[in-house]
Tab-separated table of C-alpha atoms in Angstrom:
chain	number	residue	atom	x	y	z
M	1	MET	CA	102.132	75.882	99.274
M	2	LEU	CA	99.912	78.557	100.898
M	3	ARG	CA	100.214	76.290	104.562
M	4	SER	CA	103.944	76.526	103.833
M	5	GLU	CA	103.908	80.367	103.394
M	6	TRP	CA	101.762	80.949	106.109
M	7	ARG	CA	103.655	78.729	108.415
M	8	ARG	CA	106.720	81.160	107.307
M	9	VAL	CA	105.157	84.466	108.386
M	10	ARG	CA	104.044	82.958	111.475
M	11	ALA	CA	107.472	82.119	112.609
M	12	SER	CA	108.937	84.907	111.405
M	13	ARG	CA	110.585	87.747	113.997
M	14	ALA	CA	109.947	90.581	111.960
M	15	ALA	CA	106.674	89.997	111.488
M	16	ARG	CA	105.610	89.222	114.706
M	17	ALA	CA	107.507	92.126	116.026
M	18	ALA	CA	105.130	94.840	113.845
M	19	ALA	CA	102.194	93.503	115.043
M	20	TRP	CA	103.107	94.387	118.374
M	21	VAL	CA	104.347	97.356	117.848
M	22	ALA	CA	100.920	97.890	115.677
M	23	GLY	CA	98.865	97.058	118.195
M	24	VAL	CA	100.541	99.300	120.947
M	25	VAL	CA	100.517	102.334	119.048
M	26	LEU	CA	97.201	102.235	117.430
M	27	VAL	CA	95.198	100.635	120.811
M	28	GLY	CA	97.390	103.712	122.610
M	29	GLN	CA	96.222	105.958	119.804
M	30	ALA	CA	92.915	104.970	120.421
M	31	ALA	CA	93.152	105.430	123.841
M	32	PHE	CA	94.141	108.564	123.870
M	33	LEU	CA	91.779	109.587	121.482
M	34	VAL	CA	89.506	108.507	124.142
M	35	ALA	CA	90.602	110.106	127.114
M	36	LEU	CA	91.648	113.402	125.236
M	37	ARG	CA	88.664	115.728	125.993
M	38	PRO	CA	89.409	114.744	130.227
M	39	LEU	CA	93.060	115.047	129.521
M	40	VAL	CA	92.355	118.646	128.431
M	41	ASP	CA	89.722	119.372	131.261
M	42	ALA	CA	92.287	118.193	133.632
M	43	LEU	CA	94.878	120.531	132.404
M	44	VAL	CA	92.515	123.436	132.363
M	45	GLY	CA	91.753	122.383	136.242
M	46	LEU	CA	95.407	122.730	136.523
M	47	ASN	CA	95.574	126.051	135.892
M	48	ASP	CA	93.259	126.507	138.800
M	49	VAL	CA	95.842	125.107	141.245
M	50	VAL	CA	98.862	126.641	139.310
M	51	PRO	CA	98.291	129.962	137.618
M	52	ASN	CA	99.391	129.437	133.864
M	53	ALA	CA	100.762	126.265	134.334
M	54	THR	CA	99.208	125.224	130.702
M	55	GLN	CA	97.625	127.001	127.871
M	56	ALA	CA	94.848	124.752	127.419
M	57	ASP	CA	92.201	127.286	129.068
M	58	ARG	CA	92.913	129.628	125.868
M	59	MET	CA	90.986	126.934	123.969
M	60	ASP	CA	87.445	128.509	122.821
M	61	PRO	CA	84.566	126.019	123.553
M	62	ALA	CA	84.260	125.249	119.607
M	63	GLN	CA	87.724	123.437	120.051
M	64	LEU	CA	86.955	121.646	123.345
M	65	ALA	CA	83.871	120.501	121.824
M	66	ALA	CA	85.739	119.056	118.523
M	67	LEU	CA	87.714	116.996	121.196
M	68	GLY	CA	85.068	115.374	123.103
M	69	LEU	CA	83.451	112.039	121.760
M	70	ASP	CA	80.434	113.736	121.329
M	71	ASN	CA	81.727	114.655	118.537
M	72	PRO	CA	81.011	112.386	115.306
M	73	PRO	CA	84.658	112.919	113.777
M	74	MET	CA	86.198	111.997	117.118
M	75	GLN	CA	84.270	108.593	116.978
M	76	LEU	CA	84.991	107.729	113.699
M	77	ALA	CA	88.978	108.569	114.152
M	78	THR	CA	89.321	106.250	117.052
M	79	LEU	CA	87.449	103.358	114.922
M	80	ASP	CA	90.130	104.178	111.839
M	81	VAL	CA	92.322	100.920	112.190
M	82	THR	CA	95.220	102.596	110.079
M	83	GLY	CA	96.361	104.970	112.463
M	84	SER	CA	96.530	107.815	110.181
M	85	ALA	CA	93.632	109.737	111.981
M	86	GLY	CA	92.762	111.188	108.417
M	87	GLY	CA	95.846	112.348	107.058
M	88	GLY	CA	99.522	111.555	107.226
M	89	LEU	CA	101.078	108.414	107.216
M	90	ALA	CA	99.125	105.767	108.145
M	91	ILE	CA	100.702	103.678	110.656
M	92	ALA	CA	99.766	100.205	110.056
M	93	GLY	CA	100.401	100.589	106.191
M	94	VAL	CA	103.821	101.486	106.692
M	95	LEU	CA	104.101	98.238	109.396
M	96	ALA	CA	102.810	96.141	106.875
M	97	ALA	CA	104.963	97.007	103.984
M	98	VAL	CA	107.591	97.160	105.737
M	99	ALA	CA	107.239	93.803	107.615
M	100	ALA	CA	106.096	92.009	104.083
M	101	ALA	CA	109.401	93.138	102.824
M	102	LEU	CA	111.481	92.130	105.322
M	103	VAL	CA	110.113	88.498	105.704
M	104	VAL	CA	110.002	87.904	101.517
M	105	GLY	CA	113.133	89.518	100.955
M	106	ASN	CA	114.960	87.534	103.844
M	107	GLU	CA	113.926	84.418	101.942
M	108	PHE	CA	116.272	85.676	99.289
M	109	ARG	CA	119.286	85.688	101.779
M	110	ARG	CA	118.319	82.710	103.452
M	111	GLY	CA	117.921	80.555	100.717
M	112	SER	CA	114.391	79.513	101.322
M	113	ILE	CA	112.844	81.050	98.185
M	114	VAL	CA	114.943	77.910	96.891
M	115	ALA	CA	113.078	75.652	98.047
M	116	SER	CA	109.859	77.238	97.480
M	117	ALA	CA	110.938	77.189	93.375
M	118	LEU	CA	111.516	73.705	93.683
M	119	LEU	CA	108.668	72.369	95.602
M	120	GLU	CA	106.425	74.410	93.013
M	121	PRO	CA	108.082	74.774	89.484
M	122	ARG	CA	105.105	77.430	88.529
M	123	ARG	CA	106.582	80.466	89.849
M	124	GLU	CA	103.037	82.316	89.718
M	125	ARG	CA	101.946	79.697	92.582
M	126	VAL	CA	104.750	80.339	94.427
M	127	LEU	CA	104.096	84.690	94.178
M	128	ALA	CA	99.926	84.328	94.684
M	129	ALA	CA	100.998	82.311	97.926
M	130	LYS	CA	103.001	84.554	99.378
M	131	VAL	CA	100.371	87.067	98.931
M	132	ALA	CA	97.628	85.142	100.275
M	133	ALA	CA	99.637	84.126	103.200
M	134	TRP	CA	100.150	87.732	103.758
M	135	VAL	CA	96.497	88.803	102.985
M	136	LEU	CA	95.207	86.794	104.851
M	137	PRO	CA	96.764	87.614	108.586
M	138	VAL	CA	96.780	91.782	107.920
M	139	ALA	CA	93.168	91.164	107.191
M	140	THR	CA	92.355	89.199	110.218
M	141	ALA	CA	94.896	91.482	112.549
M	142	MET	CA	93.300	94.622	111.389
M	143	VAL	CA	89.531	93.022	111.881
M	144	ALA	CA	90.365	92.247	115.167
M	145	LEU	CA	92.377	95.746	115.716
M	146	ALA	CA	88.827	97.326	114.889
M	147	VAL	CA	87.290	95.206	117.476
M	148	VAL	CA	89.477	96.367	120.244
M	149	ARG	CA	89.546	100.110	118.937
M	150	ALA	CA	85.493	100.053	118.812
M	151	GLY	CA	85.637	98.363	122.192
M	152	LEU	CA	87.406	101.480	123.482
M	153	LEU	CA	84.912	103.629	121.806
M	154	ALA	CA	82.233	102.144	123.528
M	155	LEU	CA	83.871	102.422	127.156
M	156	GLY	CA	84.600	105.813	126.440
M	157	VAL	CA	81.458	106.537	125.414
M	158	ALA	CA	80.021	105.174	128.493
M	159	TRP	CA	82.934	106.928	130.993
M	160	GLN	CA	82.147	110.143	129.458
M	161	GLY	CA	78.455	110.060	129.137
M	162	ALA	CA	77.984	110.694	125.484
M	163	THR	CA	76.498	108.665	123.069
M	164	VAL	CA	77.011	107.227	119.869
M	165	ARG	CA	76.055	109.925	117.029
M	166	PHE	CA	77.601	108.510	113.518
M	167	ALA	CA	75.981	106.252	111.351
M	168	VAL	CA	76.637	102.805	111.057
M	169	PRO	CA	77.463	102.908	107.191
M	170	ALA	CA	80.014	104.827	107.709
M	171	ALA	CA	81.765	103.456	110.654
M	172	LEU	CA	82.049	100.334	108.559
M	173	GLY	CA	83.082	102.162	105.281
M	174	VAL	CA	85.776	103.903	107.311
M	175	THR	CA	86.950	100.458	108.784
M	176	ALA	CA	86.936	98.253	105.137
M	177	ARG	CA	88.198	101.101	103.411
M	178	GLY	CA	90.979	101.190	106.145
M	179	VAL	CA	91.822	97.264	106.450
M	180	LEU	CA	91.782	97.027	102.576
M	181	ALA	CA	93.967	99.917	101.790
M	182	VAL	CA	96.489	98.631	104.651
M	183	VAL	CA	96.383	94.880	102.493
M	184	MET	CA	97.476	96.671	99.603
M	185	LEU	CA	100.530	97.582	101.377
M	186	ALA	CA	101.339	94.428	102.561
M	187	VAL	CA	101.133	93.422	98.943
M	188	VAL	CA	103.181	96.516	97.909
M	189	GLY	CA	105.934	95.066	100.404
M	190	VAL	CA	105.896	91.738	98.610
M	191	GLY	CA	106.074	92.672	94.952
M	192	VAL	CA	109.014	95.232	95.793
M	193	ALA	CA	110.868	92.240	97.993
M	194	MET	CA	109.955	90.171	94.603
M	195	ALA	CA	111.579	93.096	92.387
M	196	VAL	CA	114.546	93.717	94.724
M	197	ARG	CA	115.325	90.235	96.122
M	198	SER	CA	116.860	91.926	99.619
M	199	ALA	CA	115.114	92.817	102.415
M	200	GLY	CA	117.530	95.495	103.004
M	201	VAL	CA	117.056	97.446	99.712
M	202	ALA	CA	113.456	96.674	99.757
M	203	VAL	CA	112.812	97.975	103.317
M	204	ALA	CA	115.640	101.516	102.036
M	205	VAL	CA	112.853	101.785	99.024
M	206	LEU	CA	110.116	101.460	101.096
M	207	ALA	CA	111.384	104.175	104.114
M	208	GLY	CA	112.578	106.056	101.511
M	209	VAL	CA	109.362	106.652	99.756
M	210	ALA	CA	108.061	107.615	103.078
M	211	VAL	CA	110.581	110.124	103.814
M	212	LEU	CA	109.565	111.230	100.223
M	213	GLU	CA	106.110	111.521	100.756
M	214	SER	CA	106.608	112.987	104.357
M	215	SER	CA	108.661	115.879	102.654
M	216	LEU	CA	106.713	116.409	99.925
M	217	ARG	CA	103.311	116.191	100.889
M	218	PRO	CA	103.362	119.134	103.296
M	219	LEU	CA	105.289	121.464	101.137
M	220	LEU	CA	102.991	120.877	98.178
M	221	SER	CA	99.740	121.345	99.921
M	222	PHE	CA	101.380	124.774	101.340
M	223	LEU	CA	102.157	126.403	98.078
M	224	VAL	CA	99.286	124.602	95.873
M	225	ASP	CA	95.588	124.766	97.090
M	226	GLY	CA	93.701	121.545	96.170
M	227	PRO	CA	94.957	117.896	95.490
M	228	THR	CA	99.061	118.129	94.724
M	229	LEU	CA	101.376	114.848	92.569
M	230	ALA	CA	102.003	114.114	96.471
M	231	ASP	CA	98.609	113.047	96.912
M	232	LEU	CA	99.267	109.779	94.791
M	233	LEU	CA	101.937	108.755	96.691
M	234	PRO	CA	101.066	105.420	98.133
M	235	TYR	CA	101.132	105.712	102.656
M	236	GLY	CA	99.051	109.208	101.784
M	237	LEU	CA	96.719	107.362	100.032
M	238	VAL	CA	95.359	105.342	102.841
M	239	GLY	CA	94.392	108.233	104.554
M	240	GLN	CA	92.728	109.946	101.862
M	241	ALA	CA	91.318	106.555	101.279
M	242	VAL	CA	89.452	106.093	105.048
M	243	ALA	CA	88.467	109.946	104.543
M	244	LEU	CA	87.621	110.584	108.197
M	245	PRO	CA	85.565	113.605	108.469
M	246	ALA	CA	87.227	116.676	109.691
M	247	PRO	CA	86.240	118.333	113.738
M	248	GLY	CA	84.770	121.003	111.393
M	249	GLY	CA	82.542	119.000	109.199
M	250	LEU	CA	84.368	118.876	106.274
M	251	THR	CA	86.246	115.424	104.741
M	252	VAL	CA	89.679	114.491	104.616
M	253	GLY	CA	89.567	113.832	100.847
M	254	GLY	CA	87.845	114.445	97.860
M	255	ALA	CA	87.200	118.242	97.099
M	256	ASP	CA	88.221	119.434	100.245
M	257	GLY	CA	91.340	118.649	99.846
M	258	GLY	CA	92.955	115.557	98.423
M	259	LEU	CA	91.551	112.117	96.421
M	260	SER	CA	87.909	110.907	96.824
M	261	PRO	CA	88.315	107.438	98.456
M	262	VAL	CA	87.264	105.693	95.851
M	263	LEU	CA	89.647	107.563	93.477
M	264	ALA	CA	92.520	107.179	96.252
M	265	LEU	CA	91.957	103.167	96.825
M	266	GLY	CA	92.033	103.434	92.519
M	267	VAL	CA	95.408	104.823	92.952
M	268	LEU	CA	96.458	102.668	95.584
M	269	GLY	CA	95.693	99.280	94.107
M	270	ALA	CA	97.252	100.654	90.884
M	271	TRP	CA	100.448	101.050	93.109
M	272	THR	CA	99.827	97.684	94.240
M	273	VAL	CA	99.680	96.081	90.906
M	274	GLY	CA	102.845	97.946	89.909
M	275	ALA	CA	104.671	96.647	92.558
M	276	LEU	CA	103.514	92.978	92.331
M	277	GLY	CA	103.923	93.056	88.361
M	278	LEU	CA	107.538	94.414	88.605
M	279	GLY	CA	107.869	91.574	91.489
M	280	TRP	CA	106.626	89.143	89.326
M	281	TRP	CA	108.224	90.306	86.151
M	282	ARG	CA	112.088	89.510	88.318
M	283	TRP	CA	110.887	86.354	89.694
M	284	SER	CA	109.302	84.866	86.597
M	285	ARG	CA	112.317	86.237	84.376
M	286	SER	CA	115.624	85.623	85.997
M	287	ASP	CA	116.938	82.457	88.014
M	288	VAL	CA	117.266	82.137	91.887
M	289	SER	CA	121.157	81.696	92.980
M	290	ALA	CA	121.371	78.885	95.095
M	291	ARG	CA	124.043	80.659	97.507
M	292	THR	CA	122.654	81.329	101.335
């Protein structure tokens, strides 16, 4: 059962497309962070050739220092595999959830879910196999992405003559929490698709939550000083779980705003259990249509 589910994920065009998009965007983001300080310096130098060509020369020295790879928060941001940059929606998490919802939801449209139910009458095993078929590749892809981003950081440090200034446990914590959070969102996508039994509806639900969260979070953070209800919504929990230190030395999450990393992972785990439980309830309590 697990092997067949894994083959289904591997053969899915939606999963491959999500993997390519995530790879291009997240590797590109890391490359941009590595080259950010030299890019700003180039823009400052451009003003010597073309007066007032850019506003880069108006940045104070503290701002310029914060953009360099000598700054530990910039180094940790380069290692962050989620793409959240310490806040906002995590690119990797959104893509993982949407890809899982598309692949699992399409099984109901095409009728392949019927074959799974006939092959394994115990439905809890079918659901467990689907979850495992997404957990393993998503976790593997995130670890591979972490290695690539670490390589880009090493190249950037050598290029700029900087030194590695973060503690190894801190870097491992950022990576491990990011991988775990993205895997949880992929499982949320599986649970939502199993509950609604439609790829289109599942993606609409996930996209609706993303739009709602991206609207509510900045609004409530402007109106309320401290954690808000928007901090409990799933996508932003990834950035809070990673908890990147801000350039000023504060931490994104915890007492400085938002939830602590452990609490954020706990709330995200509750979302995961809730979505998967809803999918299990629908999957175990109702028959599957044989129509394709």
